[in-house]
Short mmCIF file of C-alpha atoms in Angstrom, two decimals:
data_model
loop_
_atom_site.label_atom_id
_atom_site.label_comp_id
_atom_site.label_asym_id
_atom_site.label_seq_id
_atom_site.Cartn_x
_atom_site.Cartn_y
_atom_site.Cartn_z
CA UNK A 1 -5.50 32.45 -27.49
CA UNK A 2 -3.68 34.22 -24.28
CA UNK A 3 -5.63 33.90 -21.53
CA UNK A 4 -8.04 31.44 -22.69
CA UNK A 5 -8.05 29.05 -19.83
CA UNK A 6 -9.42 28.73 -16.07
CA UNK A 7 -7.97 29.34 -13.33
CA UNK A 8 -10.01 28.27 -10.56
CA UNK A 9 -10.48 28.64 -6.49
CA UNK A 10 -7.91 26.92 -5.66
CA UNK A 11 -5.22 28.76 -8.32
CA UNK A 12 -4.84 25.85 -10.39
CA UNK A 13 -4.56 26.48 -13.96
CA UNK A 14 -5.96 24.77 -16.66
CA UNK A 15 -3.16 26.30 -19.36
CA UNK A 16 -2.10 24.17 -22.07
CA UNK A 17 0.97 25.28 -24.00
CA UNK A 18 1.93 23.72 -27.65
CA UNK A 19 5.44 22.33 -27.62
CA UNK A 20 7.33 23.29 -31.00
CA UNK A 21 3.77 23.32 -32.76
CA UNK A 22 3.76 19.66 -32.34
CA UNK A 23 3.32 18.76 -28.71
CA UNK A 24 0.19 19.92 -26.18
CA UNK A 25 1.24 20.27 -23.07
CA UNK A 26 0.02 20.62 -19.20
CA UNK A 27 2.66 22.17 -17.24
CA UNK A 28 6.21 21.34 -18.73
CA UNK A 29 6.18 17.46 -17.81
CA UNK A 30 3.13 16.09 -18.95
CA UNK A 31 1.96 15.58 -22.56
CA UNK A 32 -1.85 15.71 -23.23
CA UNK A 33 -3.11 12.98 -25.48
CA UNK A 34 -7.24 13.68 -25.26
CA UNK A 35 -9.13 15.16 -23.55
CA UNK A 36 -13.21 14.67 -22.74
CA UNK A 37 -16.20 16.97 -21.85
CA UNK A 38 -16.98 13.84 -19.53
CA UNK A 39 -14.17 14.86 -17.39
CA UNK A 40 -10.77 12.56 -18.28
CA UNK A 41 -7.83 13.98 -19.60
CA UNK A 42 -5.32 11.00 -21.33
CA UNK A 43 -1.64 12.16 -20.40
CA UNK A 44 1.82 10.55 -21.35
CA UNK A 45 3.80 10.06 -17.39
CA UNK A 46 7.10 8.51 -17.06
CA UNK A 47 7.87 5.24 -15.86
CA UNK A 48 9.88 4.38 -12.63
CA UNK A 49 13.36 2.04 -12.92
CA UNK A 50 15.98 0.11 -11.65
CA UNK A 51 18.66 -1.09 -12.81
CA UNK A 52 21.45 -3.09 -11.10
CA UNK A 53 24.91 -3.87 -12.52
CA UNK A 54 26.91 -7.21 -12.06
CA UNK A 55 28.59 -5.60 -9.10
CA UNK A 56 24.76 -5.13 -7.26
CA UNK A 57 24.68 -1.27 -8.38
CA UNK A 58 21.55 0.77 -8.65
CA UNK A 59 20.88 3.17 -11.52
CA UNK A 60 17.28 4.54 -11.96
CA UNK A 61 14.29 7.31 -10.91
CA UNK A 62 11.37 7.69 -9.28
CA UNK A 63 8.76 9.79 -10.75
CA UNK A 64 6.30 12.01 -9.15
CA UNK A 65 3.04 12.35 -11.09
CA UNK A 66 2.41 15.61 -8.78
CA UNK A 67 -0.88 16.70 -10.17
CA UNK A 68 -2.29 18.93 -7.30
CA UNK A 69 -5.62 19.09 -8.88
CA UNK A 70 -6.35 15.53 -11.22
CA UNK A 71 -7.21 12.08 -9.82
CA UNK A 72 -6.02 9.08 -11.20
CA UNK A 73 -9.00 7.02 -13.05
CA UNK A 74 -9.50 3.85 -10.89
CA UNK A 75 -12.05 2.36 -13.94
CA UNK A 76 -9.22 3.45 -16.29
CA UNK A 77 -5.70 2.36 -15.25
CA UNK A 78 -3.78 -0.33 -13.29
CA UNK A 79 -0.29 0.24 -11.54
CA UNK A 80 1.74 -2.57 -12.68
CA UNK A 81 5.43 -3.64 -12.29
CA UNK A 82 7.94 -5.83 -14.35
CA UNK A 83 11.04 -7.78 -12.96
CA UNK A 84 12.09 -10.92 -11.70
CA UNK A 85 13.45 -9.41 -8.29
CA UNK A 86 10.81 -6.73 -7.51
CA UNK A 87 8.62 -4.54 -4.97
CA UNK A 88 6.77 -1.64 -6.40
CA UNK A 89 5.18 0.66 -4.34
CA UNK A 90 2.83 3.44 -5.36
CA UNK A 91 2.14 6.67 -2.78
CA UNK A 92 0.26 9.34 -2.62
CA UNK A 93 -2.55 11.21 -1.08
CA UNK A 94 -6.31 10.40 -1.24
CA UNK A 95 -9.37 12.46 0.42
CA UNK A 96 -6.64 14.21 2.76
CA UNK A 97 -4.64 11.02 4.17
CA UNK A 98 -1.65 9.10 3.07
CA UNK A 99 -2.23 6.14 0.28
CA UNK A 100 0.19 3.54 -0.22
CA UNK A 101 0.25 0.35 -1.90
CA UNK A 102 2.06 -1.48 -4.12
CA UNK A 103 3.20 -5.34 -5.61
CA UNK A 104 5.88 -7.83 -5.69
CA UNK A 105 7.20 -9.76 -8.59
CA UNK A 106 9.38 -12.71 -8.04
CA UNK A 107 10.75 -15.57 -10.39
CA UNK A 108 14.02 -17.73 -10.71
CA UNK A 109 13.80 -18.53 -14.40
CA UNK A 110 12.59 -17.04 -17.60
CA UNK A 111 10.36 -20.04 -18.39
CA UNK A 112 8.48 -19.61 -15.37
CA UNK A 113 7.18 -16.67 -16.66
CA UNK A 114 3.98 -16.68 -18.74
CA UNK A 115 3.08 -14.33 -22.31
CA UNK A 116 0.33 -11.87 -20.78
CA UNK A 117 0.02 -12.77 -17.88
CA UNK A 118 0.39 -10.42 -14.59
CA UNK A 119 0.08 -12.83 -11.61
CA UNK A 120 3.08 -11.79 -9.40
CA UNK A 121 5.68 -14.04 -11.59
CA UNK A 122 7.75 -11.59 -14.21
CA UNK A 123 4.68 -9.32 -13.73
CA UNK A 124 2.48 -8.21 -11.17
CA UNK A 125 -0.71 -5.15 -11.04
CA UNK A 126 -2.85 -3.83 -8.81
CA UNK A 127 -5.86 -2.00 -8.90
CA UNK A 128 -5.79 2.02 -8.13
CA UNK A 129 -8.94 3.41 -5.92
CA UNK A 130 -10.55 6.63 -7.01
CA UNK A 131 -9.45 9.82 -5.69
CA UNK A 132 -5.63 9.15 -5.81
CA UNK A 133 -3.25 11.90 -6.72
CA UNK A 134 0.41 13.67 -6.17
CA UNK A 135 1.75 10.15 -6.59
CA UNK A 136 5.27 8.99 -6.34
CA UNK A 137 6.24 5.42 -7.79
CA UNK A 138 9.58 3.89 -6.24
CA UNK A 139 10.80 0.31 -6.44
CA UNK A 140 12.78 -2.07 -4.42
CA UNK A 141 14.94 -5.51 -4.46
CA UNK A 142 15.12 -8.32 -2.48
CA UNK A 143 18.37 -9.46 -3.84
CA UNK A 144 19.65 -6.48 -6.18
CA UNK A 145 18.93 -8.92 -8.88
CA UNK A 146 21.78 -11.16 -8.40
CA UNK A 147 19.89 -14.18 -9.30
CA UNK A 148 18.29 -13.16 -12.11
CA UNK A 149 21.05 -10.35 -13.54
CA UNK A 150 21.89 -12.66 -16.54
CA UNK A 151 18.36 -12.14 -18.46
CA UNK A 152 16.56 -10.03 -15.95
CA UNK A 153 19.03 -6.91 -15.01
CA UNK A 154 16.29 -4.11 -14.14
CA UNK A 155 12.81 -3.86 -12.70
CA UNK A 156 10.22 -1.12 -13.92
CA UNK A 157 6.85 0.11 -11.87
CA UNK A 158 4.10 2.39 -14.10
CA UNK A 159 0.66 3.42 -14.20
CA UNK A 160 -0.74 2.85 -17.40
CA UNK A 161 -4.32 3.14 -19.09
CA UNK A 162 -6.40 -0.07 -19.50
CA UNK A 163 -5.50 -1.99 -23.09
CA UNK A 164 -2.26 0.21 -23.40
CA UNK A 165 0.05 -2.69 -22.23
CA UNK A 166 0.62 -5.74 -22.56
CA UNK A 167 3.45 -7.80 -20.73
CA UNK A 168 5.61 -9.90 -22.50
CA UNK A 169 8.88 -12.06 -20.97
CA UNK A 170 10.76 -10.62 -23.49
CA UNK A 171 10.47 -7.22 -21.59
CA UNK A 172 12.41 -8.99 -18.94
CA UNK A 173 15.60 -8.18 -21.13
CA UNK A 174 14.67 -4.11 -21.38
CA UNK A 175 18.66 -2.88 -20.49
CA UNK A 176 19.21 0.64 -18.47
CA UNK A 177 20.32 2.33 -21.61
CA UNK A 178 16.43 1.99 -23.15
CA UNK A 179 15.20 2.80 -19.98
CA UNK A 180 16.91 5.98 -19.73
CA UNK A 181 15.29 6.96 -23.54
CA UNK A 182 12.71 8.09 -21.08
CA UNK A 183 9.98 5.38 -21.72
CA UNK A 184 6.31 6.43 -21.13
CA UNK A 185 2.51 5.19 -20.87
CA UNK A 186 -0.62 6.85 -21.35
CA UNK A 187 -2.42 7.58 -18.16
CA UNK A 188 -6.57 8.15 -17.52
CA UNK A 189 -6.70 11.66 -15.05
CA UNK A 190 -10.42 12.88 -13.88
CA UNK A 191 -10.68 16.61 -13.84
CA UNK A 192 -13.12 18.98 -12.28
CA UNK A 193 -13.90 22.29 -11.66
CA UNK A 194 -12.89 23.57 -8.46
CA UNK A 195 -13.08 21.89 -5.09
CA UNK A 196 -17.14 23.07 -4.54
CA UNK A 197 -19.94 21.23 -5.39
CA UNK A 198 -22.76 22.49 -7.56
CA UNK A 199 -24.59 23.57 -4.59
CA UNK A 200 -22.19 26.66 -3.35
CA UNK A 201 -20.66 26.89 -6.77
CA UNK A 202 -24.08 28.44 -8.12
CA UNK A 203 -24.67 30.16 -4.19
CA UNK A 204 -21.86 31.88 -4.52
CA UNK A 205 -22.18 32.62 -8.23
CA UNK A 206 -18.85 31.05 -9.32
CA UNK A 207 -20.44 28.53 -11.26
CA UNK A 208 -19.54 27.92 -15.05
CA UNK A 209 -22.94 26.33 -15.90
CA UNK A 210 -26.17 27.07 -16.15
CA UNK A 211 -29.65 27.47 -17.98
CA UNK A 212 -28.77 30.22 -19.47
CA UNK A 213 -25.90 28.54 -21.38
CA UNK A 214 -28.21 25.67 -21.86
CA UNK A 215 -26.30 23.52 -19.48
CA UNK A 216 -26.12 22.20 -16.23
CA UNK A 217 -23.90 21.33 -13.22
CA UNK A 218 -23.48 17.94 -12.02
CA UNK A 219 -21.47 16.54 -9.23
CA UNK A 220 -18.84 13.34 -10.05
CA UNK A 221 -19.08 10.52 -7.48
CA UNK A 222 -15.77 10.30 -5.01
CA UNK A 223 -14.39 13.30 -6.54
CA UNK A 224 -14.04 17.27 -5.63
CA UNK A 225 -14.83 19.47 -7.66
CA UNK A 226 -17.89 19.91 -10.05
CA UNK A 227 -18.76 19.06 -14.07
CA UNK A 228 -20.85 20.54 -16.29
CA UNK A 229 -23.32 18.86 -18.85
CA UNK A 230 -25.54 20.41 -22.09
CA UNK A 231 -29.21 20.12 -21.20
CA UNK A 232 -31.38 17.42 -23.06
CA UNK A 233 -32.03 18.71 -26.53
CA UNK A 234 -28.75 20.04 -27.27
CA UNK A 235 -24.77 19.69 -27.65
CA UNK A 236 -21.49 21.19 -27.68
CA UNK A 237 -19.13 22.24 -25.45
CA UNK A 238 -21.07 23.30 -21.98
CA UNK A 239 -17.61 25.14 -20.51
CA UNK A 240 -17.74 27.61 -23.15
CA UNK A 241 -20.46 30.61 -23.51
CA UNK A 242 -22.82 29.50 -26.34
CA UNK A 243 -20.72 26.59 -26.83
CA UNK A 244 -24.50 24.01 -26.11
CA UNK A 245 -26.29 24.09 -29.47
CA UNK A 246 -29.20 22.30 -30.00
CA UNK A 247 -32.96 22.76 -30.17
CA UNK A 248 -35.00 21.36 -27.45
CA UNK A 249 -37.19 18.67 -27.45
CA UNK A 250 -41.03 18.62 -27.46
#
């Protein structure tokens, strides 16, 4: 339906577009997946790569996941990194300052490196904190790989949502040309409404929630923004007019 979407008070826009009647999509980069009433929204994001040819070369990217408005899920993701001659670093901006972190992954062999395991040898991860968005990923060498070129020729860096990867040294072998088939993970976003809380949201009478609709506003720990909820007694979808159904409780 045209028009059927917010746009809130800070002009972001909640549009989703369908992609050849087979694709939903936010923006034109990012694929949507799922999306909750409980505020997440599951999205497909590139990964970041490196590749280095026998001469010490580079070929690769560094993808922006420039949101604007949705915060990376800290319960929900991890930002790992693959390689055998790697630094990964992860920036962006949280609560109004710089963030910046990152890992290393280092190893001289393939047998060093252990099935599922992500301890800084083939593979390393890191924890994200909440509140983390417009995030670039970039990735460094210490050597350009040419110690490990022979089974280990690129290094990769990616968010990715909890249980939707698992590392394996066979990755270690992953060549530039399936890199550049534009590999992806699914990635855990929080979404609110706005950049008020509840408090001036109904003041001010912008608020989407309310008894009326038979729901209620709610504000989401270490996060802008406000959520909405269907009272106790009923169900549905609280963002839309009539959209709580239920009969109350005695």
């Amino acid at each position: 339906m045209d028009g059927c979407y917010l746009i809130d008070e800070i002009n972001y826009s909640f549009e989703l577009t369908c992609e050849n009647n087979s694709k939903t999509m936010l923006g034109t980069d990012f694929e949507v997946l799922n999306i909750t009433l409980d505020g997440r929204i599951y999205l497909k994001t590139f990964i970041a790569y490196a590749c280095y040819n026998e001469s010490g070369n580079r070929t690769g990217n560094s993808p922006r996941l420039w949101m604007k408005k949705f915060t990376i899920s800290s319960s929900d993701n991890k930002f790992m990194a693959i390689g055998c001659d790697t630094k990964a670093i992860i920036e962006g901006a949280r609560h109004g300052t710089r963030y910046y972190t990152g890992c290393s992954t280092y190893c001289y062999e393939p047998q060093d490196v252990i099935y599922q395991t992500c301890s800084g040898v083939g593979c390393c991860e890191t924890i994200i904190p909440d509140g983390v968005t417009n995030v670039n990923i970039s990735l460094g060498s210490y050597y350009r790989h040419e110690d490990v070129h022979s089974f280990n020729p690129c290094s990769a860096a990616f968010i990715v949502a909890n249980g939707e990867f698992t590392f394996s040294p066979a990755l270690l072998n992953t060549t530039l040309e399936q890199y550049e088939q534009s590999l992806q993970f699914p990635v855990v976003f929080n979404w609110t409404i706005g950049q008020e809380t509840c408090e001036s949201a109904i003041g001010n009478g912008t608020c989407l929630c309310g008894e009326k609709w038979n729901s209620t506003c709610y504000d989401p720990e270490k996060e802008l923004g406000y959520r909405c909820k269907c009272l106790s007694g009923f169900d549905g979808n609280p963002y839309l007019p009539g959209g709580c159904q239920g009969t109350t409780k005695n």
